PDB file of C-alpha atoms in Angstrom:
ATOM      1  CA  MET A 522      53.009  68.723  34.649  1.00 34.00           C
ATOM      2  CA  ILE A 523      51.706  72.526  35.559  1.00 39.00           C
ATOM      3  CA  SER A 524      53.071  75.295  33.005  1.00 39.00           C
ATOM      4  CA  LEU A 525      51.629  78.467  33.538  1.00 40.00           C
ATOM      5  CA  MET A 526      51.019  81.654  31.648  1.00 42.00           C
ATOM      6  CA  TYR A 527      52.337  85.359  31.783  1.00 42.00           C
ATOM      7  CA  ALA A 528      50.880  88.718  30.776  1.00 45.00           C
ATOM      8  CA  ASN A 529      52.097  91.251  32.191  1.00 48.00           C
ATOM      9  CA  ASP A 530      54.299  89.491  35.086  1.00 47.00           C
ATOM     10  CA  GLU A 531      51.025  88.022  35.948  1.00 46.00           C
ATOM     11  CA  ILE A 532      50.105  84.667  36.156  1.00 43.00           C
ATOM     12  CA  LEU A 533      47.012  83.828  34.898  1.00 45.00           C
ATOM     13  CA  ILE A 534      45.956  80.136  34.070  1.00 45.00           C
ATOM     14  CA  PRO A 535      47.595  76.477  34.342  1.00 45.00           C
ATOM     15  CA  SER A 536      47.913  75.163  31.181  1.00 45.00           C
ATOM     16  CA  PHE A 537      48.802  71.188  31.233  1.00 48.00           C
ATOM     17  CA  ARG A 538      50.798  68.870  29.252  1.00 52.00           C
ATOM     18  CA  TYR A 539      50.285  65.305  28.463  1.00 53.00           C
ATOM     19  CA  PRO A 540      53.649  63.620  29.937  1.00 54.00           C
ATOM     20  CA  THR A 541      55.740  62.718  26.423  1.00 60.00           C
ATOM     21  CA  LYS A 542      56.515  59.286  25.108  1.00 60.00           C
ATOM     22  CA  ARG A 543      60.109  59.156  26.292  1.00 63.00           C
ATOM     23  CA  GLU A 544      58.575  60.433  30.285  1.00 56.00           C
ATOM     24  CA  ARG A 545      56.089  56.790  29.719  1.00 56.00           C
ATOM     25  CA  MET A 546      58.191  54.543  28.965  1.00 58.00           C
ATOM     26  CA  ASN A 547      60.645  55.398  32.095  1.00 61.00           C
ATOM     27  CA  GLY A 548      57.351  55.889  34.444  1.00 56.00           C
ATOM     28  CA  LEU A 549      57.886  59.045  35.226  1.00 49.00           C
ATOM     29  CA  ALA A 550      53.684  59.318  33.696  1.00 44.00           C
ATOM     30  CA  LEU A 551      53.227  57.896  36.673  1.00 45.00           C
ATOM     31  CA  GLN A 552      54.432  60.108  39.199  1.00 45.00           C
ATOM     32  CA  LEU A 553      52.370  63.063  37.785  1.00 43.00           C
ATOM     33  CA  PRO A 554      49.083  64.061  39.604  1.00 43.00           C
ATOM     34  CA  LEU A 555      45.784  63.895  38.110  1.00 43.00           C
ATOM     35  CA  ARG A 556      44.311  66.553  36.338  1.00 45.00           C
ATOM     36  CA  ASN A 557      41.958  66.522  39.304  1.00 47.00           C
ATOM     37  CA  GLU A 558      44.323  67.046  42.039  1.00 45.00           C
ATOM     38  CA  MET A 559      46.312  70.688  40.346  1.00 46.00           C
ATOM     39  CA  THR A 560      42.998  72.263  39.174  1.00 49.00           C
ATOM     40  CA  ALA A 561      41.478  71.100  43.364  1.00 57.00           C
ATOM     41  CA  GLY A 562      42.408  74.786  44.288  1.00 67.00           C
ATOM     42  CA  LEU A 563      41.290  76.184  41.081  1.00 78.00           C
ATOM     43  CA  PRO A 564      38.403  79.408  41.744  1.00 83.00           C
ATOM     44  CA  SER A 565      34.669  78.542  41.204  1.00 89.00           C
ATOM     45  CA  ILE A 566      33.291  81.109  38.146  1.00 92.00           C
ATOM     46  CA  LEU A 567      30.280  82.237  37.278  1.00 94.00           C
ATOM     47  CA  LEU A 568      29.017  82.087  33.489  1.00 94.00           C
ATOM     48  CA  ILE A 569      25.820  84.107  32.760  1.00 94.00           C
ATOM     49  CA  ASP A 570      23.924  84.533  29.035  1.00 94.00           C
ATOM     50  CA  ASP A 571      21.140  83.954  27.760  1.00 93.00           C
ATOM     51  CA  GLU A 572      22.438  82.758  24.547  1.00 94.00           C
ATOM     52  CA  PRO A 573      23.469  79.067  24.440  1.00 93.00           C
ATOM     53  CA  VAL A 574      26.067  79.949  22.287  1.00 93.00           C
ATOM     54  CA  ASN A 575      28.174  81.631  23.953  1.00 92.00           C
ATOM     55  CA  ILE A 576      27.437  79.377  26.888  1.00 93.00           C
ATOM     56  CA  GLU A 577      28.195  76.008  25.712  1.00 93.00           C
ATOM     57  CA  ILE A 578      32.103  77.512  23.628  1.00 93.00           C
ATOM     58  CA  LEU A 579      32.408  79.953  26.744  1.00 92.00           C
ATOM     59  CA  GLY A 580      32.082  77.100  29.508  1.00 92.00           C
ATOM     60  CA  SER A 581      33.936  74.368  27.881  1.00 91.00           C
ATOM     61  CA  MET A 582      37.087  76.792  27.197  1.00 91.00           C
ATOM     62  CA  ILE A 583      36.931  77.057  30.597  1.00 90.00           C
ATOM     63  CA  GLU A 584      36.359  74.179  32.180  1.00 89.00           C
ATOM     64  CA  GLU A 585      39.347  72.730  29.231  1.00 87.00           C
ATOM     65  CA  LYS A 586      41.407  75.517  31.616  1.00 86.00           C
ATOM     66  CA  GLY A 587      40.210  72.575  35.350  1.00 85.00           C
ATOM     67  CA  TYR A 588      37.706  75.080  36.202  1.00 88.00           C
ATOM     68  CA  GLN A 589      34.688  74.428  38.267  1.00 89.00           C
ATOM     69  CA  CYS A 590      31.946  76.549  35.935  1.00 92.00           C
ATOM     70  CA  ASP A 591      28.607  76.873  37.053  1.00 93.00           C
ATOM     71  CA  LYS A 592      26.150  78.204  33.663  1.00 94.00           C
ATOM     72  CA  VAL A 593      22.550  79.805  34.198  1.00 94.00           C
ATOM     73  CA  SER A 594      20.951  81.846  31.112  1.00 93.00           C
ATOM     74  CA  SER A 595      19.761  84.762  33.418  1.00 93.00           C
ATOM     75  CA  GLY A 596      20.196  87.009  35.657  1.00 93.00           C
ATOM     76  CA  PHE A 597      17.537  85.952  37.773  1.00 93.00           C
ATOM     77  CA  GLU A 598      18.814  82.308  37.932  1.00 94.00           C
ATOM     78  CA  ALA A 599      21.935  84.237  38.515  1.00 93.00           C
ATOM     79  CA  LEU A 600      21.168  85.571  41.527  1.00 93.00           C
ATOM     80  CA  SER A 601      19.248  82.060  43.179  1.00 93.00           C
ATOM     81  CA  LEU A 602      23.027  80.837  42.122  1.00 93.00           C
ATOM     82  CA  ILE A 603      24.375  83.006  44.381  1.00 92.00           C
ATOM     83  CA  TYR A 604      22.158  83.454  47.078  1.00 92.00           C
ATOM     84  CA  GLU A 605      22.605  79.336  47.446  1.00 91.00           C
ATOM     85  CA  ARG A 606      26.244  80.091  47.051  1.00 90.00           C
ATOM     86  CA  PHE A 607      26.725  82.333  50.013  1.00 89.00           C
ATOM     87  CA  GLU A 608      25.000  80.982  52.295  1.00 88.00           C
ATOM     88  CA  LEU A 609      26.686  78.385  52.211  1.00 88.00           C
ATOM     89  CA  ALA A 610      30.209  79.699  52.094  1.00 86.00           C
ATOM     90  CA  LYS A 611      29.042  80.693  55.358  1.00 86.00           C
ATOM     91  CA  GLN A 612      28.935  77.491  56.488  1.00 88.00           C
ATOM     92  CA  GLY A 613      32.427  76.404  55.899  1.00 85.00           C
ATOM     93  CA  GLU A 614      30.223  74.205  53.290  1.00 81.00           C
ATOM     94  CA  GLU A 615      30.967  75.959  49.216  1.00 82.00           C
ATOM     95  CA  LYS A 616      33.318  78.561  48.154  1.00 85.00           C
ATOM     96  CA  MET A 617      32.294  81.814  46.677  1.00 87.00           C
ATOM     97  CA  TYR A 618      32.958  82.480  43.101  1.00 89.00           C
ATOM     98  CA  LYS A 619      35.964  84.474  42.687  1.00 89.00           C
ATOM     99  CA  LEU A 620      34.843  85.205  39.045  1.00 91.00           C
ATOM    100  CA  LEU A 621      31.586  85.957  37.307  1.00 92.00           C
ATOM    101  CA  LEU A 622      31.083  86.612  33.150  1.00 92.00           C
ATOM    102  CA  LEU A 623      27.990  88.425  32.727  1.00 91.00           C
ATOM    103  CA  ASP A 624      26.487  89.685  29.792  1.00 91.00           C
ATOM    104  CA  PHE A 625      25.969  92.890  29.297  1.00 91.00           C
ATOM    105  CA  SER A 626      22.302  92.502  26.918  1.00 91.00           C
ATOM    106  CA  MET A 627      19.971  89.650  28.514  1.00 91.00           C
ATOM    107  CA  PRO A 628      16.554  89.674  28.360  1.00 89.00           C
ATOM    108  CA  GLU A 629      14.023  90.140  32.176  1.00 89.00           C
ATOM    109  CA  MET A 630      16.865  91.528  33.682  1.00 90.00           C
ATOM    110  CA  ASP A 631      20.784  92.684  31.881  1.00 89.00           C
ATOM    111  CA  GLY A 632      24.038  91.897  32.786  1.00 90.00           C
ATOM    112  CA  PRO A 633      24.363  96.446  34.520  1.00 91.00           C
ATOM    113  CA  GLN A 634      21.051  95.764  36.964  1.00 93.00           C
ATOM    114  CA  THR A 635      21.460  92.334  37.669  1.00 92.00           C
ATOM    115  CA  ALA A 636      25.439  93.508  38.849  1.00 92.00           C
ATOM    116  CA  SER A 637      24.205  96.183  40.859  1.00 92.00           C
ATOM    117  CA  ILE A 638      21.789  94.046  42.559  1.00 92.00           C
ATOM    118  CA  ILE A 639      24.402  91.568  43.596  1.00 91.00           C
ATOM    119  CA  ARG A 640      26.995  94.342  44.721  1.00 90.00           C
ATOM    120  CA  ASP A 641      24.138  95.486  46.912  1.00 90.00           C
ATOM    121  CA  TYR A 642      23.859  92.114  48.202  1.00 88.00           C
ATOM    122  CA  PHE A 643      27.000  92.100  49.566  1.00 85.00           C
ATOM    123  CA  LYS A 644      27.069  95.467  50.502  1.00 85.00           C
ATOM    124  CA  VAL A 645      24.034  94.527  52.947  1.00 85.00           C
ATOM    125  CA  ASN A 646      25.517  90.765  53.981  1.00 80.00           C
ATOM    126  CA  ASN A 647      29.163  91.364  54.083  1.00 69.00           C
ATOM    127  CA  SER A 648      30.842  91.803  57.472  1.00 49.00           C
ATOM    128  CA  ASP A 649      33.642  91.344  56.661  1.00 50.00           C
TER     129      ASP A 649
END
């Protein structure tokens, strides 16, 4: 079964509960949808952080809620993945990320630089 968490009258993230013993005994548990069926329509999230511990913890929390989460450790990796995903989305093979979680301070290319490049890329390539 699905319950929804609310903040300021907005739905945040679906949370899941397992069937009770009584529901299992009465056969109701068989009617509950599988977790992957409940989360199939949830948006994809891209997590960008140079700290492996942060990626592991945040990624686990996101995936625990049923979201599909791609994880990269640099701005350059993020750009490559976003460009690839954008091309696949134009062909209808993949959906774009709905959320980027971007570390502010990273070596080589920091969060604001990465965000600026992504924003400029979509200004040029997104005709919608």
